[in-house]
Coordinates of C-alpha atoms in Angstrom, one line a residue:
M272 CA 126.5 124.7 108.7
A273 CA 128.5 121.5 107.7
E274 CA 127.3 119.3 110.2
T275 CA 124.0 120.4 109.8
T276 CA 124.2 120.0 105.8
V277 CA 125.7 116.4 106.7
N278 CA 122.8 115.7 109.2
V279 CA 120.2 117.0 106.8
S280 CA 121.7 114.9 103.8
T281 CA 122.0 111.7 106.1
Q282 CA 118.2 111.4 107.1
E283 CA 117.5 112.1 103.3
K284 CA 119.4 108.9 102.9
K285 CA 117.7 107.1 105.4
R286 CA 114.6 107.7 104.2
I287 CA 114.8 107.3 100.7
N288 CA 117.3 103.7 101.1
P289 CA 114.4 101.8 102.3
Q290 CA 112.2 102.7 99.0
I291 CA 115.3 101.7 97.0
E292 CA 116.0 98.5 98.7
N293 CA 112.3 97.5 98.6
M294 CA 112.2 98.1 95.0
K295 CA 115.9 95.9 94.8
T296 CA 114.1 93.3 96.8
V297 CA 110.6 93.1 94.9
W298 CA 112.8 93.1 91.2
R299 CA 114.8 90.4 93.2
K300 CA 111.6 88.2 93.6
L301 CA 110.2 88.8 90.4
R302 CA 113.6 88.0 88.6
S303 CA 113.7 84.7 90.4
N304 CA 110.2 83.8 89.1
Y305 CA 111.1 82.7 85.7
L306 CA 107.6 82.2 84.4
A307 CA 106.6 85.7 85.6
M308 CA 109.7 87.0 83.4
A309 CA 109.0 84.7 80.7
G310 CA 105.3 86.4 80.9
G311 CA 107.1 89.8 81.1
V312 CA 109.0 89.2 78.0
L313 CA 106.4 87.6 76.3
I314 CA 104.3 90.9 76.6
L315 CA 107.2 93.7 75.9
F316 CA 107.7 91.6 72.7
F317 CA 103.7 92.1 71.9
I318 CA 103.9 95.7 72.8
I319 CA 107.1 96.0 70.4
V320 CA 104.9 94.2 67.9
A321 CA 102.0 95.9 68.2
L322 CA 103.8 99.2 67.5
V323 CA 106.3 98.3 64.8
G324 CA 104.7 95.3 63.2
P325 CA 102.0 97.3 61.1
L326 CA 104.9 99.5 59.9
L327 CA 106.9 96.5 58.4
T328 CA 104.2 94.4 56.8
T329 CA 103.9 94.9 53.4
T330 CA 100.0 93.3 52.9
D331 CA 96.9 95.0 53.2
P332 CA 95.3 92.9 56.0
L333 CA 91.8 94.3 54.8
A334 CA 92.5 93.9 50.5
P335 CA 90.9 90.6 49.6
N336 CA 92.4 88.1 47.0
V337 CA 90.0 85.5 45.3
S338 CA 93.5 83.8 43.6
D339 CA 94.7 83.1 47.1
R340 CA 91.7 82.1 49.5
L341 CA 92.2 79.2 51.5
Q342 CA 95.8 78.3 51.2
G343 CA 97.5 76.5 54.1
P344 CA 101.0 77.8 55.5
S345 CA 103.8 78.1 53.2
G346 CA 107.0 80.7 52.4
D347 CA 104.7 83.1 50.9
Y348 CA 102.1 83.1 53.5
W349 CA 102.9 82.1 56.9
F350 CA 100.0 81.6 58.7
G351 CA 98.1 80.6 55.3
T352 CA 95.4 82.7 53.8
D353 CA 91.7 83.0 55.2
H354 CA 88.3 82.7 53.1
H355 CA 88.7 86.2 51.0
G356 CA 92.5 85.4 50.3
R357 CA 93.9 87.8 53.1
D358 CA 96.9 87.0 54.7
I359 CA 96.2 85.6 58.4
F360 CA 99.9 86.6 59.6
T361 CA 99.3 89.9 58.5
R362 CA 96.2 90.6 60.2
I363 CA 97.3 88.9 63.0
I364 CA 100.1 91.1 63.4
H365 CA 97.5 94.3 62.8
G366 CA 95.4 92.8 65.1
M367 CA 97.9 92.8 67.7
S368 CA 97.5 96.5 68.6
I369 CA 93.6 96.5 68.0
T370 CA 94.0 93.9 71.2
L371 CA 96.3 96.1 73.5
Y372 CA 94.4 99.1 72.4
I373 CA 91.5 97.5 74.3
G374 CA 92.6 95.4 76.8
F375 CA 95.0 98.2 78.3
L376 CA 92.5 101.4 77.8
S377 CA 89.9 99.5 78.9
V378 CA 91.6 98.7 82.1
F379 CA 92.7 102.0 82.9
I380 CA 89.5 103.7 82.8
G381 CA 88.2 100.9 84.8
M382 CA 90.9 101.2 87.2
I383 CA 90.8 104.7 87.4
V384 CA 86.9 105.1 88.4
G385 CA 87.4 102.3 90.7
V386 CA 90.0 103.3 92.6
I387 CA 88.4 107.1 93.1
L388 CA 84.9 105.1 94.1
G389 CA 87.0 102.8 96.4
I390 CA 89.0 105.2 98.3
V391 CA 86.3 107.8 98.9
S392 CA 84.2 104.9 99.8
G393 CA 86.7 103.3 102.4
Y394 CA 88.2 106.9 103.7
Y395 CA 84.4 108.4 104.5
G396 CA 82.6 105.6 105.2
K397 CA 79.2 105.8 106.7
R398 CA 76.2 106.6 103.7
I399 CA 78.7 107.3 101.0
D400 CA 80.2 103.4 101.7
A401 CA 76.9 102.2 101.6
V402 CA 76.0 103.8 98.2
I403 CA 79.2 103.0 96.3
M404 CA 79.5 99.6 97.7
R405 CA 75.9 98.5 97.1
T406 CA 76.1 99.8 93.6
M407 CA 79.1 97.6 93.0
D408 CA 77.5 94.9 94.3
V409 CA 74.7 95.4 91.8
L410 CA 77.2 95.5 89.2
L411 CA 79.1 92.0 90.6
A412 CA 75.8 90.1 90.7
F413 CA 76.3 90.1 87.0
P414 CA 78.8 87.4 85.4
G415 CA 81.6 90.3 83.8
I416 CA 80.8 88.5 80.3
L417 CA 77.0 88.9 80.6
L418 CA 77.1 92.5 81.9
A419 CA 79.3 93.4 79.2
L420 CA 77.1 91.6 76.3
G421 CA 74.3 93.9 77.9
I422 CA 75.8 96.8 77.5
V423 CA 77.0 96.6 73.9
A424 CA 73.7 95.3 72.9
V425 CA 72.4 98.5 74.2
L426 CA 75.2 100.7 72.6
G427 CA 75.9 98.8 69.8
G428 CA 79.0 96.6 68.4
S429 CA 82.1 98.8 67.7
I430 CA 85.3 98.5 69.7
N431 CA 84.5 101.5 71.7
N432 CA 81.6 100.5 72.8
V433 CA 83.2 97.1 74.0
I434 CA 86.0 99.1 75.9
I435 CA 83.1 101.0 77.6
A436 CA 81.6 97.7 78.3
I437 CA 84.4 96.2 79.6
S438 CA 85.7 99.1 81.7
I439 CA 82.2 99.4 83.1
F440 CA 82.4 95.8 84.7
S441 CA 86.2 96.4 85.8
I442 CA 85.1 99.3 88.0
P443 CA 83.8 97.0 91.3
V444 CA 86.3 95.1 91.2
F445 CA 88.9 97.7 91.7
A446 CA 86.6 99.5 93.8
R447 CA 86.2 96.7 96.3
I448 CA 89.8 96.0 96.5
V449 CA 91.0 99.8 97.0
R450 CA 88.0 100.1 99.8
G451 CA 89.2 97.1 101.6
S452 CA 93.0 98.1 101.4
T453 CA 91.8 102.1 102.6
L454 CA 90.1 100.9 105.6
S455 CA 93.3 99.1 106.8
V456 CA 95.6 102.0 106.4
R457 CA 93.3 104.8 107.1
K458 CA 93.3 103.5 111.0
L459 CA 97.2 103.5 111.1
E460 CA 98.7 106.1 113.5
Y461 CA 100.4 108.2 110.5
V462 CA 97.6 108.9 109.1
D463 CA 96.2 110.6 112.2
A464 CA 99.2 112.1 112.8
V465 CA 99.3 114.2 109.5
R466 CA 95.2 114.7 109.8
A467 CA 96.3 116.3 113.3
L468 CA 98.6 118.6 111.5
G469 CA 96.0 119.9 109.8
A470 CA 96.4 118.2 106.3
S471 CA 93.2 118.1 104.2
D472 CA 91.4 114.9 102.9
F473 CA 92.6 115.3 99.6
R474 CA 96.1 115.4 100.8
I475 CA 95.6 112.9 103.3
I476 CA 94.1 110.7 100.4
F477 CA 96.4 111.2 97.6
R478 CA 99.3 111.5 99.5
H479 CA 99.7 109.3 102.1
I480 CA 97.0 106.6 101.7
L481 CA 96.9 105.5 98.0
P482 CA 101.2 105.2 97.9
N483 CA 100.7 102.4 100.4
I484 CA 98.0 100.3 98.4
L485 CA 99.5 100.9 95.1
S486 CA 100.4 96.8 95.1
P487 CA 97.3 95.3 95.1
I488 CA 96.3 98.0 92.6
I489 CA 99.4 97.1 90.4
V490 CA 98.3 93.1 90.6
Q491 CA 94.9 93.5 89.9
A492 CA 95.6 95.7 86.8
T493 CA 97.8 93.3 85.4
L494 CA 95.4 90.2 85.8
R495 CA 92.3 92.3 84.3
V496 CA 94.2 93.3 81.2
A497 CA 94.0 89.3 80.7
T498 CA 90.5 89.3 81.6
A499 CA 90.0 92.4 79.2
V500 CA 91.3 91.0 76.3
L501 CA 89.2 87.4 76.4
T502 CA 86.2 89.5 77.2
A503 CA 86.8 91.5 74.0
S504 CA 87.7 88.4 71.9
G505 CA 84.3 86.5 73.4
L506 CA 82.3 89.5 72.2
S507 CA 83.8 89.8 68.3
F508 CA 83.4 86.4 68.0
L509 CA 79.7 87.1 68.5
G510 CA 79.7 89.8 66.7
L511 CA 79.3 92.1 69.2
G512 CA 82.9 93.4 69.0
A513 CA 85.0 94.8 66.0
Q514 CA 83.4 94.5 62.9
P515 CA 84.5 92.6 59.9
P516 CA 86.6 93.3 58.0
T517 CA 88.7 94.3 61.1
P518 CA 91.4 92.2 61.9
E519 CA 90.4 91.4 65.6
W520 CA 91.5 88.1 66.6
G521 CA 88.2 87.2 68.0
A522 CA 86.2 88.2 64.8
M523 CA 89.1 86.0 62.8
L524 CA 88.3 82.8 64.9
A525 CA 84.6 83.9 64.4
A526 CA 85.1 83.7 60.7
G527 CA 87.8 80.7 60.7
R528 CA 84.8 78.1 62.6
N529 CA 82.9 77.5 59.2
Y530 CA 86.4 76.3 57.8
M531 CA 87.5 74.5 60.9
W532 CA 87.7 71.1 59.6
D533 CA 89.0 71.3 55.7
H534 CA 91.1 74.5 56.8
P535 CA 91.6 74.8 60.7
H536 CA 95.0 77.2 60.0
I537 CA 92.3 80.0 59.6
A538 CA 90.7 79.3 63.2
L539 CA 93.9 78.4 65.0
F540 CA 96.4 80.8 64.6
P541 CA 94.3 83.6 66.1
G542 CA 93.2 81.1 68.7
L543 CA 96.9 80.5 69.5
A544 CA 97.8 84.3 69.5
I545 CA 94.7 85.1 72.2
V546 CA 95.7 82.3 74.4
V547 CA 99.5 83.3 74.1
V548 CA 98.7 87.0 74.9
V549 CA 96.2 85.9 78.1
L550 CA 98.9 83.1 79.2
A551 CA 101.6 85.7 79.6
F552 CA 99.5 88.2 81.3
N553 CA 98.6 85.9 83.8
L554 CA 101.9 84.5 84.3
F555 CA 103.2 88.0 85.0
G556 CA 100.3 89.0 87.1
D557 CA 100.8 85.9 89.7
G558 CA 104.8 86.6 89.6
V559 CA 103.9 90.6 90.3
R560 CA 101.6 89.5 93.4
D561 CA 104.0 87.3 94.9
A562 CA 106.6 89.5 94.4
L563 CA 104.5 92.7 96.2
D564 CA 103.2 90.2 99.0
P565 CA 105.4 91.2 102.0
K566 CA 104.0 87.8 103.5
L567 CA 106.5 85.8 100.9
K568 CA 110.0 85.6 101.9
S569 CA 112.2 85.6 99.6

């Protein structure tokens, strides 16, 4: 009995150790990429600011103050004030939560729907594959920002409609990546063995195929957040996203363009915020991609 227990324990360790070693290898690669780590630290900082920052600010980001309008950066107003006298720093802090909310939620929705469509298309093939992929091709025929513009124009300008628009044009990207990965994994011998043992399609898909195609999904999701943030800001800049006086960075940038020459700080700081957030996600996404790529040696 003791020998049996030892053998089972040994087998369990052999099965778990490769997973642990793989995670350690990924972390070691990611840690050695200083740009990716810098991007990850910035993302963590942005998340903390989005959660805690609005609770620490004392100025109302929506309340106008005509007596302090169009003031430059100073000790009282670190980023200056806008044409309504509102503190730009406070508005950027409050806008952080809106920006990350749009970015994460839209990508999450697009990822869930795209993964389901892609894995079903790649696993079953034939007519199901043809119908799903041709639909994705139609969506991919439109540039992302143009498709989002059309959707928001139909639904109306609001944050929720922006999330819906970004989610829709993110679906085909995930669907095509997942389909390709599924096609390569479903041909492996262990999938045939599990099917021969009587496992259902649901079990094969979610217990044996999906865990083995997570790497490209994670990489694409990380990079897609940057695209979502940029698209949401662009829609708000055009007046189709968050509506004034919401402290959304794209809307703030649009409001500041009329004062670019005399008071450039109104547009400068929201623009810099967008650039830094997008850059952080791109740097981190590139690092995650390199760390998860089995073809790259540490």
